Amino acid sequence: MTQPLFLVGPRGCGKTTVGQGLAASLGFQFTDTDRWLLEHSGETVAEIVEKEGWAGFRARESQALQAVAAPATVIATGGGMVLAEANRSFMRNQGQVIYLQVPAETLAQRLQASPEEDQRPTLTGKPMVEEIEDVLAEREALYQAAAHHVIDASLPVEQIVTRIQEVLRLARAS
C-alpha cells in the first residue's frame, strides 16, 4: 500500500511522534503540515495567525495539505485540518485517514508536561483543560467523519504504531 496515511486529531494526541514511528516502521517518508508551513513561509503558526487571522492560517494549512500529500508518506496534520470539508474529502479520497483519539484530560496532561515554545495561540482564551474539552466537543464528529480508522492514542507510542499497522493490514485483506 503506497497511499498516503493522514493522521488527524487534536493538538497533543501524538500525530508527530506516532507519525515518525509509523513512517519508520513502514519505510515511508514523514511530514508534518505545520512544520512544512514553517519551512515554506518562515513563520510559525502563531505568527501566521497574528498576521492573517485564523482564516488566513486555515487557507495556508489547506495548501500545505495538498502540497505534502504523496504516495508512501505519513502526514501529521494540524489539529484543525478537519474543519474544512474540502480537507476531509481530500484526505479520504487520497489515502487512509487515522484519527488518534485521546481523552481531554490526557491531552491536557501531555500539553502541560511539554509546552512548545511556538505553541498555537489559544482558540478560546479559556484555561487549557476547558479549551481542550470545548475543541474536542466541536471537532469530534469531524475527526470521526474524516477517519477510515479510529485508534486509541492514549497507549504508548509503540503500541499505537503496532495497532495502526494491524488495522491497515486488515483493511488491505478485506
mmCIF file of C-alpha atoms in Angstrom:
data_model
loop_
_atom_site.group_PDB
_atom_site.id
_atom_site.type_symbol
_atom_site.label_atom_id
_atom_site.label_comp_id
_atom_site.label_asym_id
_atom_site.label_seq_id
_atom_site.Cartn_x
_atom_site.Cartn_y
_atom_site.Cartn_z
ATOM 1 C CA MET A 1 0.000 0.000 0.000
ATOM 2 C CA THR A 2 1.552 3.248 -1.031
ATOM 3 C CA GLN A 3 -1.377 5.591 -0.414
ATOM 4 C CA PRO A 4 -0.522 8.436 1.935
ATOM 5 C CA LEU A 5 -1.557 7.983 5.560
ATOM 6 C CA PHE A 6 -3.075 11.076 7.175
ATOM 7 C CA LEU A 7 -3.015 11.342 10.971
ATOM 8 C CA VAL A 8 -5.740 13.571 12.390
ATOM 9 C CA GLY A 9 -6.624 14.553 15.929
ATOM 10 C CA PRO A 10 -6.291 17.408 18.398
ATOM 11 C CA ARG A 11 -3.090 19.085 19.485
ATOM 12 C CA GLY A 12 -1.194 16.761 21.828
ATOM 13 C CA CYS A 13 -2.677 13.470 20.573
ATOM 14 C CA GLY A 14 0.709 12.312 19.226
ATOM 15 C CA LYS A 15 0.392 12.858 15.464
ATOM 16 C CA THR A 16 4.038 13.851 15.021
ATOM 17 C CA THR A 17 5.547 11.282 17.408
ATOM 18 C CA VAL A 18 3.340 8.424 16.203
ATOM 19 C CA GLY A 19 3.757 9.561 12.597
ATOM 20 C CA GLN A 20 7.545 9.418 12.785
ATOM 21 C CA GLY A 21 7.451 5.925 14.323
ATOM 22 C CA LEU A 22 4.854 4.700 11.847
ATOM 23 C CA ALA A 23 6.765 6.084 8.859
ATOM 24 C CA ALA A 24 9.997 4.449 10.045
ATOM 25 C CA SER A 25 8.279 1.102 10.569
ATOM 26 C CA LEU A 26 6.650 1.177 7.116
ATOM 27 C CA GLY A 27 9.638 2.608 5.240
ATOM 28 C CA PHE A 28 7.554 5.690 4.362
ATOM 29 C CA GLN A 29 8.525 9.355 4.345
ATOM 30 C CA PHE A 30 7.176 11.513 7.190
ATOM 31 C CA THR A 31 5.955 15.066 7.008
ATOM 32 C CA ASP A 32 4.076 17.425 9.287
ATOM 33 C CA THR A 33 1.852 20.122 7.754
ATOM 34 C CA ASP A 34 2.708 22.656 10.479
ATOM 35 C CA ARG A 35 6.445 22.065 10.008
ATOM 36 C CA TRP A 36 6.037 22.314 6.213
ATOM 37 C CA LEU A 37 4.263 25.656 6.669
ATOM 38 C CA LEU A 38 7.062 26.930 8.910
ATOM 39 C CA GLU A 39 9.764 25.827 6.466
ATOM 40 C CA HIS A 40 7.994 27.316 3.430
ATOM 41 C CA SER A 41 6.756 30.560 4.982
ATOM 42 C CA GLY A 42 9.462 31.205 7.553
ATOM 43 C CA GLU A 43 6.686 31.894 10.065
ATOM 44 C CA THR A 44 5.289 29.915 12.978
ATOM 45 C CA VAL A 45 1.595 29.115 13.238
ATOM 46 C CA ALA A 46 1.299 31.823 15.912
ATOM 47 C CA GLU A 47 2.952 34.407 13.607
ATOM 48 C CA ILE A 48 0.697 33.491 10.671
ATOM 49 C CA VAL A 49 -2.412 33.731 12.858
ATOM 50 C CA GLU A 50 -1.256 37.080 14.252
ATOM 51 C CA LYS A 51 -0.733 38.496 10.744
ATOM 52 C CA GLU A 52 -3.522 36.831 8.770
ATOM 53 C CA GLY A 53 -6.017 35.642 11.387
ATOM 54 C CA TRP A 54 -7.300 32.093 11.697
ATOM 55 C CA ALA A 55 -8.951 32.220 8.261
ATOM 56 C CA GLY A 56 -5.618 33.068 6.612
ATOM 57 C CA PHE A 57 -3.891 30.306 8.526
ATOM 58 C CA ARG A 58 -6.593 27.751 7.614
ATOM 59 C CA ALA A 59 -6.216 28.631 3.919
ATOM 60 C CA ARG A 60 -2.449 28.113 4.140
ATOM 61 C CA GLU A 61 -2.981 24.876 6.057
ATOM 62 C CA SER A 62 -5.164 23.528 3.232
ATOM 63 C CA GLN A 63 -2.465 24.426 0.686
ATOM 64 C CA ALA A 64 0.130 22.637 2.811
ATOM 65 C CA LEU A 65 -2.033 19.503 2.960
ATOM 66 C CA GLN A 66 -2.239 19.291 -0.815
ATOM 67 C CA ALA A 67 1.458 20.087 -1.217
ATOM 68 C CA VAL A 68 2.644 17.262 1.066
ATOM 69 C CA ALA A 69 0.204 14.529 0.044
ATOM 70 C CA ALA A 70 2.342 11.946 -1.725
ATOM 71 C CA PRO A 71 2.452 8.153 -2.004
ATOM 72 C CA ALA A 72 4.290 6.300 0.773
ATOM 73 C CA THR A 73 4.101 9.277 3.129
ATOM 74 C CA VAL A 74 2.779 9.553 6.670
ATOM 75 C CA ILE A 75 1.349 13.041 7.167
ATOM 76 C CA ALA A 76 0.746 14.596 10.590
ATOM 77 C CA THR A 77 -1.940 17.236 10.087
ATOM 78 C CA GLY A 78 -2.756 20.269 12.184
ATOM 79 C CA GLY A 79 -5.496 19.708 14.757
ATOM 80 C CA GLY A 80 -7.954 21.895 12.837
ATOM 81 C CA MET A 81 -7.292 20.377 9.412
ATOM 82 C CA VAL A 82 -10.664 18.610 9.578
ATOM 83 C CA LEU A 83 -12.598 21.881 9.927
ATOM 84 C CA ALA A 84 -12.749 22.305 6.137
ATOM 85 C CA GLU A 85 -14.974 19.826 4.308
ATOM 86 C CA ALA A 86 -12.601 20.053 1.335
ATOM 87 C CA ASN A 87 -9.707 18.844 3.521
ATOM 88 C CA ARG A 88 -11.721 15.936 4.931
ATOM 89 C CA SER A 89 -12.753 14.852 1.413
ATOM 90 C CA PHE A 90 -9.234 15.305 0.037
ATOM 91 C CA MET A 91 -7.676 13.125 2.748
ATOM 92 C CA ARG A 92 -10.347 10.397 2.485
ATOM 93 C CA ASN A 93 -10.033 10.281 -1.308
ATOM 94 C CA GLN A 94 -6.226 10.415 -1.459
ATOM 95 C CA GLY A 95 -5.313 7.922 1.248
ATOM 96 C CA GLN A 96 -6.137 6.398 4.612
ATOM 97 C CA VAL A 97 -7.145 8.723 7.466
ATOM 98 C CA ILE A 98 -6.312 7.642 11.008
ATOM 99 C CA TYR A 99 -7.846 9.506 13.943
ATOM 100 C CA LEU A 100 -5.639 9.373 17.036
ATOM 101 C CA GLN A 101 -8.286 9.603 19.749
ATOM 102 C CA VAL A 102 -7.260 10.712 23.259
ATOM 103 C CA PRO A 103 -9.392 11.872 26.226
ATOM 104 C CA ALA A 104 -9.306 15.620 27.023
ATOM 105 C CA GLU A 105 -7.658 15.070 30.432
ATOM 106 C CA THR A 106 -4.804 13.106 28.844
ATOM 107 C CA LEU A 107 -4.316 15.807 26.203
ATOM 108 C CA ALA A 108 -4.138 18.485 28.888
ATOM 109 C CA GLN A 109 -1.571 16.471 30.878
ATOM 110 C CA ARG A 110 0.579 15.988 27.776
ATOM 111 C CA LEU A 111 0.435 19.645 26.759
ATOM 112 C CA GLN A 112 1.218 20.855 30.280
ATOM 113 C CA ALA A 113 4.111 18.373 30.577
ATOM 114 C CA SER A 114 5.811 19.585 27.396
ATOM 115 C CA PRO A 115 4.604 23.019 26.327
ATOM 116 C CA GLU A 116 6.005 24.056 22.970
ATOM 117 C CA GLU A 117 7.632 27.451 22.593
ATOM 118 C CA ASP A 118 5.770 28.318 19.434
ATOM 119 C CA GLN A 119 2.577 26.610 20.567
ATOM 120 C CA ARG A 120 -0.506 27.712 18.766
ATOM 121 C CA PRO A 121 -2.359 30.648 20.203
ATOM 122 C CA THR A 122 -5.331 29.815 22.377
ATOM 123 C CA LEU A 123 -8.511 29.313 20.386
ATOM 124 C CA THR A 124 -10.859 30.381 23.179
ATOM 125 C CA GLY A 125 -8.828 32.209 25.842
ATOM 126 C CA LYS A 126 -10.011 29.646 28.420
ATOM 127 C CA PRO A 127 -7.822 27.512 30.724
ATOM 128 C CA MET A 128 -6.190 24.615 28.861
ATOM 129 C CA VAL A 129 -8.436 21.741 30.042
ATOM 130 C CA GLU A 130 -11.607 23.726 29.323
ATOM 131 C CA GLU A 131 -10.335 24.759 25.901
ATOM 132 C CA ILE A 132 -9.401 21.172 25.019
ATOM 133 C CA GLU A 133 -12.842 19.935 26.098
ATOM 134 C CA ASP A 134 -14.538 22.664 24.014
ATOM 135 C CA VAL A 135 -12.375 21.985 20.956
ATOM 136 C CA LEU A 136 -12.957 18.219 21.211
ATOM 137 C CA ALA A 137 -16.699 18.751 21.561
ATOM 138 C CA GLU A 138 -16.644 20.916 18.428
ATOM 139 C CA ARG A 139 -14.381 18.647 16.360
ATOM 140 C CA GLU A 140 -15.040 15.057 17.496
ATOM 141 C CA ALA A 141 -17.694 14.437 14.830
ATOM 142 C CA LEU A 142 -15.371 15.909 12.169
ATOM 143 C CA TYR A 143 -12.462 13.684 13.212
ATOM 144 C CA GLN A 144 -14.808 10.683 13.126
ATOM 145 C CA ALA A 145 -16.231 11.690 9.724
ATOM 146 C CA ALA A 146 -12.763 12.089 8.228
ATOM 147 C CA ALA A 147 -11.348 8.856 9.628
ATOM 148 C CA HIS A 148 -11.168 5.468 7.995
ATOM 149 C CA HIS A 149 -9.776 4.159 11.315
ATOM 150 C CA VAL A 150 -10.008 5.383 14.927
ATOM 151 C CA ILE A 151 -7.088 4.410 17.170
ATOM 152 C CA ASP A 152 -6.779 4.754 20.956
ATOM 153 C CA ALA A 153 -3.776 7.061 21.185
ATOM 154 C CA SER A 154 -3.570 7.096 24.980
ATOM 155 C CA LEU A 155 -1.374 3.980 24.722
ATOM 156 C CA PRO A 156 2.447 4.009 24.489
ATOM 157 C CA VAL A 157 3.714 5.046 21.027
ATOM 158 C CA GLU A 158 4.994 1.572 20.079
ATOM 159 C CA GLN A 159 1.567 0.067 20.814
ATOM 160 C CA ILE A 160 -0.182 2.766 18.776
ATOM 161 C CA VAL A 161 2.127 2.119 15.806
ATOM 162 C CA THR A 162 1.535 -1.639 16.080
ATOM 163 C CA ARG A 163 -2.233 -1.141 16.276
ATOM 164 C CA ILE A 164 -2.224 1.104 13.177
ATOM 165 C CA GLN A 165 -0.201 -1.495 11.264
ATOM 166 C CA GLU A 166 -2.719 -4.199 12.275
ATOM 167 C CA VAL A 167 -5.679 -2.067 11.183
ATOM 168 C CA LEU A 168 -4.030 -1.261 7.839
ATOM 169 C CA ARG A 169 -3.222 -4.965 7.274
ATOM 170 C CA LEU A 170 -6.843 -5.910 7.990
ATOM 171 C CA ALA A 171 -8.102 -3.152 5.688
ATOM 172 C CA ARG A 172 -5.886 -4.419 2.829
ATOM 173 C CA ALA A 173 -7.011 -8.010 3.413
ATOM 174 C CA SER A 174 -10.715 -7.207 3.224
#
